[in-house]
Amino acid sequence: MPAPRPTDLQDRALGAYLGLAVGDALGATVEFLTPAEIRRQFARAGGAHKEIVGGGWLNLKPGQTTDDTAMSLALGEALLAGGGKITALAAARAFDEWMRAKPIDIGNTVRRNLLRFRNTGEAKAPESEHDAGNGAVMRALPVALATFGRTKSEIAAAFEAQAHVTHNNPLSDAGGLAVIALIHAALAGSPWPELKAIAQALAAGHPQYAWNKRQQENPSGYVVETLVAVLQAFFATDSFETCLIDVVNRGGDADTTGAIAGMIAGAWHGAAAIPKRWQKALNPVIAQRCREQAERLMAVSISIP
Ligand code: MN
Ligand code: MN
């Protein structure tokens, strides 16, 4: 449902980046749980997980984020170093440097393909049907911010350059480009039906993404299940808070559904719509890096002729 929108582009860009980190921190607590397990574990809180409290299988501190936010920030730095442009090699180096710092978590496909990059020096992974995980889409936000206002082919080239380092797969590409299109439409202040049309076009082009059919519970790391859950939650709710609570309580890859729903809902509803208690709970160093990148990536996108 449509709701009143912030009029300020910068507030929406900031909402997208803080939304990503907030969704990651919120969802990580219940990552890999089923909806029934979440209802049981949060029975005393009314049967739903609604607070940024850390924990989860990674035993996080409250407000700590995971690979979704970390890889986005690494990619954002590489984009800024390239003046808003990215090559597969620059992305591969940024991700490899992040992996060398021994992150608390890392996806299997990401690890496998970064080790392949280390061994071969070839940044781009060969196309693979096994690489339809959500790992390239979860870090798409800095590309969306840096390519705001660019042509379709420039946007696709930037997304795919970074994506194909670890996930060279048509479903990942289609999903990632749809997420970027949704973020761009939300940033531009486009009306609700335009966003719906983007999601419907995704399902028309790739029937696996038919998100309007049955409810996706327990979404896995398969990009289709992840994005179906995100699209259902986003289009069924009218606030940032209800969207995020809906999607993370579906369990499964909840930090990543939270991160992706957070970027889209954050771009739509704006930073001011992110509950203050969640903004306060977010790790302040991470929050500051998100703020800085949101501002600098938007400045770069607007400055490119
Ligand atoms: Mn994660
Ligand atoms: Mn995850």
Coordinates of C-alpha atoms and ligand atoms in Angstrom, one line a residue:
M1 CA 0.0 0.0 0.0
P2 CA 1.3 3.5 -0.8
A3 CA 2.1 5.8 2.2
P4 CA 3.3 9.4 2.4
R5 CA 6.8 9.7 1.0
P6 CA 9.8 11.8 1.9
T7 CA 10.4 14.4 -0.8
D8 CA 14.1 14.5 -0.3
L9 CA 16.2 12.2 -2.6
Q10 CA 19.1 12.1 -0.1
D11 CA 16.7 10.9 2.7
R12 CA 15.6 8.0 0.4
A13 CA 19.2 7.1 -0.4
L14 CA 20.1 7.2 3.2
G15 CA 17.0 5.1 4.0
A16 CA 18.1 2.5 1.5
Y17 CA 21.6 2.1 3.1
L18 CA 20.5 2.2 6.7
G19 CA 17.6 -0.1 5.7
L20 CA 20.0 -2.6 4.4
A21 CA 22.1 -2.7 7.6
V22 CA 19.0 -2.6 9.9
G23 CA 17.4 -5.5 8.0
D24 CA 20.6 -7.5 8.2
A25 CA 21.0 -6.9 11.9
L26 CA 17.4 -7.7 12.6
G27 CA 17.2 -10.7 10.4
A28 CA 20.5 -12.3 11.5
T29 CA 18.9 -13.2 14.9
V30 CA 16.5 -15.6 13.3
E31 CA 18.6 -16.7 10.3
F32 CA 18.1 -20.5 9.5
L33 CA 15.1 -20.7 11.9
T34 CA 11.7 -21.8 10.6
P35 CA 8.6 -19.6 11.2
A36 CA 7.3 -22.1 13.8
E37 CA 10.6 -22.0 15.6
I38 CA 10.6 -18.2 15.6
R39 CA 7.0 -18.1 17.0
R40 CA 8.0 -20.5 19.8
Q41 CA 11.3 -18.7 20.6
F42 CA 9.6 -15.3 20.7
A43 CA 6.3 -16.4 22.3
R44 CA 6.8 -14.0 25.2
A45 CA 7.2 -11.1 22.7
G46 CA 3.9 -11.9 21.1
G47 CA 5.2 -14.7 18.9
A48 CA 7.2 -12.4 16.5
H49 CA 10.8 -11.2 16.4
K50 CA 10.8 -7.4 16.3
E51 CA 13.9 -6.1 18.0
I52 CA 17.6 -5.8 17.1
V53 CA 19.1 -7.9 19.9
G54 CA 21.9 -9.9 18.2
G55 CA 22.4 -13.6 19.0
G56 CA 21.4 -16.1 16.3
W57 CA 23.6 -18.9 15.0
L58 CA 26.5 -16.3 14.6
N59 CA 26.1 -15.2 18.3
L60 CA 26.1 -11.5 17.2
K61 CA 26.3 -8.5 19.4
P62 CA 23.2 -6.4 19.3
G63 CA 23.4 -4.1 16.3
Q64 CA 26.1 -6.2 14.6
T65 CA 25.7 -6.9 10.9
T66 CA 26.9 -9.7 8.7
D67 CA 28.3 -10.4 5.2
D68 CA 25.4 -8.7 3.4
T69 CA 26.3 -5.3 4.8
A70 CA 30.1 -5.9 4.8
M71 CA 30.2 -6.9 1.1
S72 CA 28.0 -3.9 0.2
L73 CA 30.4 -1.6 2.0
A74 CA 33.4 -3.2 0.3
L75 CA 31.8 -2.8 -3.1
G76 CA 30.8 0.8 -2.3
E77 CA 34.4 1.6 -1.5
A78 CA 35.5 0.1 -4.8
L79 CA 32.8 2.0 -6.7
L80 CA 34.0 5.3 -5.0
A81 CA 37.6 4.5 -5.8
G82 CA 36.6 4.1 -9.4
G83 CA 34.6 7.4 -9.6
G84 CA 31.3 5.5 -9.6
K85 CA 32.5 2.8 -12.0
I86 CA 33.3 -0.8 -11.3
T87 CA 35.1 -3.5 -13.1
A88 CA 35.0 -7.2 -12.3
L89 CA 38.7 -7.0 -11.3
A90 CA 38.2 -4.1 -8.9
A91 CA 35.2 -5.9 -7.3
A92 CA 37.1 -9.2 -7.0
R93 CA 40.0 -7.4 -5.3
A94 CA 37.6 -5.7 -2.9
F95 CA 35.8 -8.9 -2.0
D96 CA 39.0 -10.9 -1.7
E97 CA 40.4 -8.3 0.7
W98 CA 37.3 -8.5 2.7
M99 CA 37.6 -12.4 2.8
R100 CA 41.2 -12.1 4.0
A101 CA 40.1 -10.1 7.0
K102 CA 38.3 -13.3 8.2
P103 CA 34.6 -12.2 8.2
I104 CA 32.2 -13.8 10.7
D105 CA 30.3 -15.4 7.9
I106 CA 30.6 -15.9 4.1
G107 CA 28.4 -17.7 1.6
N108 CA 29.6 -20.9 0.0
T109 CA 29.4 -19.7 -3.5
V110 CA 31.2 -16.4 -2.6
R111 CA 34.0 -18.4 -0.9
R112 CA 34.4 -20.9 -3.7
N113 CA 34.6 -18.2 -6.4
L114 CA 36.9 -15.9 -4.5
L115 CA 39.3 -18.8 -4.0
R116 CA 39.0 -19.5 -7.7
F117 CA 39.9 -15.8 -8.3
R118 CA 42.9 -16.1 -6.0
N119 CA 44.1 -19.2 -7.8
T120 CA 43.5 -18.1 -11.4
G121 CA 43.6 -14.3 -11.3
E122 CA 40.4 -14.4 -13.4
A123 CA 37.8 -12.1 -11.9
K124 CA 34.8 -13.4 -13.7
A125 CA 33.3 -16.8 -12.7
P126 CA 32.2 -19.1 -15.5
E127 CA 28.4 -19.2 -15.9
S128 CA 26.9 -21.8 -13.6
E129 CA 23.5 -23.1 -12.8
H130 CA 24.7 -23.7 -9.2
D131 CA 25.4 -20.0 -8.7
A132 CA 21.7 -18.9 -8.3
G133 CA 22.2 -17.9 -4.7
N134 CA 21.3 -14.5 -3.4
G135 CA 24.9 -13.4 -2.7
A136 CA 25.3 -10.9 -5.7
V137 CA 21.8 -9.4 -5.1
M138 CA 22.3 -8.8 -1.4
R139 CA 25.2 -6.4 -2.1
A140 CA 23.5 -4.6 -5.1
L141 CA 22.7 -1.4 -3.2
P142 CA 25.9 0.6 -3.8
V143 CA 25.6 -0.2 -7.6
A144 CA 22.0 1.1 -7.5
L145 CA 23.1 4.4 -5.8
A146 CA 26.1 4.9 -8.1
T147 CA 24.1 4.3 -11.2
F148 CA 21.0 6.3 -10.4
G149 CA 20.0 8.2 -13.6
R150 CA 22.2 6.0 -15.9
T151 CA 21.1 4.1 -19.0
K152 CA 19.8 0.5 -18.7
S153 CA 22.9 -0.9 -20.3
E154 CA 25.2 1.0 -18.0
I155 CA 23.3 -0.2 -15.0
A156 CA 23.4 -3.8 -16.3
A157 CA 27.1 -3.6 -17.0
A158 CA 27.9 -2.3 -13.5
F159 CA 25.6 -4.9 -11.7
E160 CA 26.9 -7.8 -13.7
A161 CA 30.6 -6.8 -13.5
Q162 CA 30.4 -7.2 -9.7
A163 CA 27.9 -10.0 -9.6
H164 CA 29.8 -12.3 -12.0
V165 CA 32.8 -12.4 -9.7
T166 CA 30.9 -14.8 -7.6
H167 CA 27.5 -15.5 -9.2
N168 CA 27.4 -15.8 -12.9
N169 CA 23.8 -16.9 -13.3
P170 CA 20.8 -15.5 -15.3
L171 CA 18.3 -15.7 -12.4
S172 CA 20.7 -13.8 -10.2
D173 CA 21.2 -11.2 -12.9
A174 CA 17.4 -10.8 -13.5
G175 CA 16.7 -10.6 -9.8
G176 CA 19.5 -8.1 -9.1
L177 CA 18.5 -5.8 -12.0
A178 CA 14.9 -5.9 -10.8
V179 CA 16.0 -5.0 -7.3
I180 CA 18.0 -2.1 -8.7
A181 CA 15.1 -0.9 -10.8
L182 CA 12.8 -1.0 -7.8
I183 CA 15.4 1.1 -5.8
H184 CA 15.8 3.6 -8.7
A185 CA 12.0 3.9 -9.0
A186 CA 11.6 4.5 -5.3
L187 CA 14.5 7.0 -5.2
A188 CA 12.9 8.9 -8.2
G189 CA 9.6 9.2 -6.4
S190 CA 7.8 7.0 -8.9
P191 CA 4.3 6.0 -8.0
W192 CA 3.5 2.6 -6.4
P193 CA 2.0 1.0 -9.6
E194 CA 5.4 1.6 -11.4
L195 CA 7.2 -0.5 -8.7
K196 CA 4.6 -3.2 -9.0
A197 CA 5.1 -3.2 -12.8
I198 CA 8.8 -3.8 -12.3
A199 CA 8.1 -6.8 -10.1
Q200 CA 5.5 -8.1 -12.5
A201 CA 7.9 -7.8 -15.4
L202 CA 10.5 -9.9 -13.5
A203 CA 7.9 -12.7 -13.1
A204 CA 6.8 -12.4 -16.7
G205 CA 10.4 -12.8 -17.9
H206 CA 11.3 -15.6 -15.4
P207 CA 8.2 -17.6 -14.3
Q208 CA 10.2 -18.9 -11.2
Y209 CA 9.7 -15.3 -9.8
A210 CA 5.9 -15.6 -9.8
W211 CA 5.7 -13.9 -6.4
N212 CA 2.0 -13.3 -6.5
K213 CA 1.1 -17.0 -6.0
R214 CA 1.7 -18.8 -2.8
Q215 CA 3.2 -17.3 0.4
Q216 CA 7.0 -17.9 0.6
E217 CA 7.8 -19.1 4.1
N218 CA 11.3 -20.2 5.1
P219 CA 13.1 -18.7 2.1
S220 CA 16.4 -20.3 1.3
G221 CA 19.5 -18.7 -0.1
Y222 CA 18.2 -19.5 -3.6
V223 CA 17.7 -16.0 -5.1
V224 CA 14.2 -16.8 -6.3
E225 CA 12.9 -17.8 -2.9
T226 CA 14.7 -14.9 -1.3
L227 CA 13.2 -12.3 -3.7
V228 CA 9.7 -13.8 -3.7
A229 CA 9.6 -13.4 0.1
V230 CA 11.0 -9.8 -0.2
L231 CA 8.5 -8.8 -2.9
Q232 CA 5.5 -10.3 -1.1
A233 CA 6.5 -8.5 2.2
F234 CA 7.2 -5.2 0.4
F235 CA 4.0 -5.1 -1.6
A236 CA 1.8 -6.3 1.3
T237 CA 2.8 -3.6 3.8
D238 CA 2.7 0.1 4.1
S239 CA 5.6 0.9 6.4
F240 CA 9.3 0.1 6.7
E241 CA 8.7 -1.5 10.1
T242 CA 5.9 -3.8 9.1
C243 CA 7.7 -4.8 5.9
L244 CA 10.8 -5.8 7.8
I245 CA 8.9 -7.7 10.5
D246 CA 6.9 -9.6 7.9
V247 CA 10.0 -10.7 6.0
V248 CA 12.4 -11.7 8.8
N249 CA 9.7 -13.7 10.6
R250 CA 9.5 -15.9 7.6
G251 CA 12.8 -17.3 8.8
G252 CA 15.2 -19.0 6.5
D253 CA 17.9 -16.7 5.1
A254 CA 16.4 -13.9 7.2
D255 CA 19.4 -11.6 7.4
T256 CA 19.5 -11.5 3.6
T257 CA 15.7 -11.1 3.1
G258 CA 15.9 -8.4 5.7
A259 CA 18.8 -6.7 4.0
I260 CA 17.2 -6.7 0.5
A261 CA 13.7 -5.7 1.9
G262 CA 15.5 -3.0 3.9
M263 CA 17.1 -1.4 0.8
I264 CA 13.9 -1.3 -1.2
A265 CA 11.6 -0.3 1.7
G266 CA 14.2 2.2 2.9
A267 CA 14.4 3.8 -0.5
W268 CA 10.6 3.9 -0.7
H269 CA 9.8 5.1 2.9
G270 CA 12.9 7.1 3.6
A271 CA 15.4 7.2 6.5
A272 CA 13.0 9.0 8.8
A273 CA 10.6 6.0 8.5
I274 CA 13.1 3.6 10.0
P275 CA 12.1 3.1 13.6
K276 CA 14.3 5.1 15.9
R277 CA 14.9 2.1 18.2
W278 CA 16.3 0.2 15.3
Q279 CA 18.5 3.1 14.2
K280 CA 19.8 3.4 17.8
A281 CA 20.5 -0.3 18.1
L282 CA 22.6 -0.4 14.9
N283 CA 26.4 -0.6 15.4
P284 CA 27.4 3.1 15.2
V285 CA 30.5 2.5 13.1
I286 CA 28.5 0.6 10.6
A287 CA 25.7 3.2 10.6
Q288 CA 28.3 5.9 10.0
R289 CA 29.8 4.1 7.0
C290 CA 26.4 3.6 5.5
R291 CA 25.6 7.3 5.9
E292 CA 28.9 8.3 4.3
Q293 CA 28.6 5.9 1.4
A294 CA 24.9 6.8 0.7
E295 CA 25.9 10.5 0.4
R296 CA 29.1 10.0 -1.6
L297 CA 27.6 7.4 -4.0
M298 CA 24.7 9.7 -4.8
A299 CA 27.1 12.6 -5.3
V300 CA 29.1 10.5 -7.8
S301 CA 25.9 9.3 -9.7
I302 CA 24.7 12.8 -10.1
S303 CA 28.2 14.2 -11.1
I304 CA 28.8 11.7 -14.0
P305 CA 27.8 13.5 -17.2
Ligands
MN1 MN 24.6 -12.6 6.1
MN2 MN 22.1 -14.7 4.9

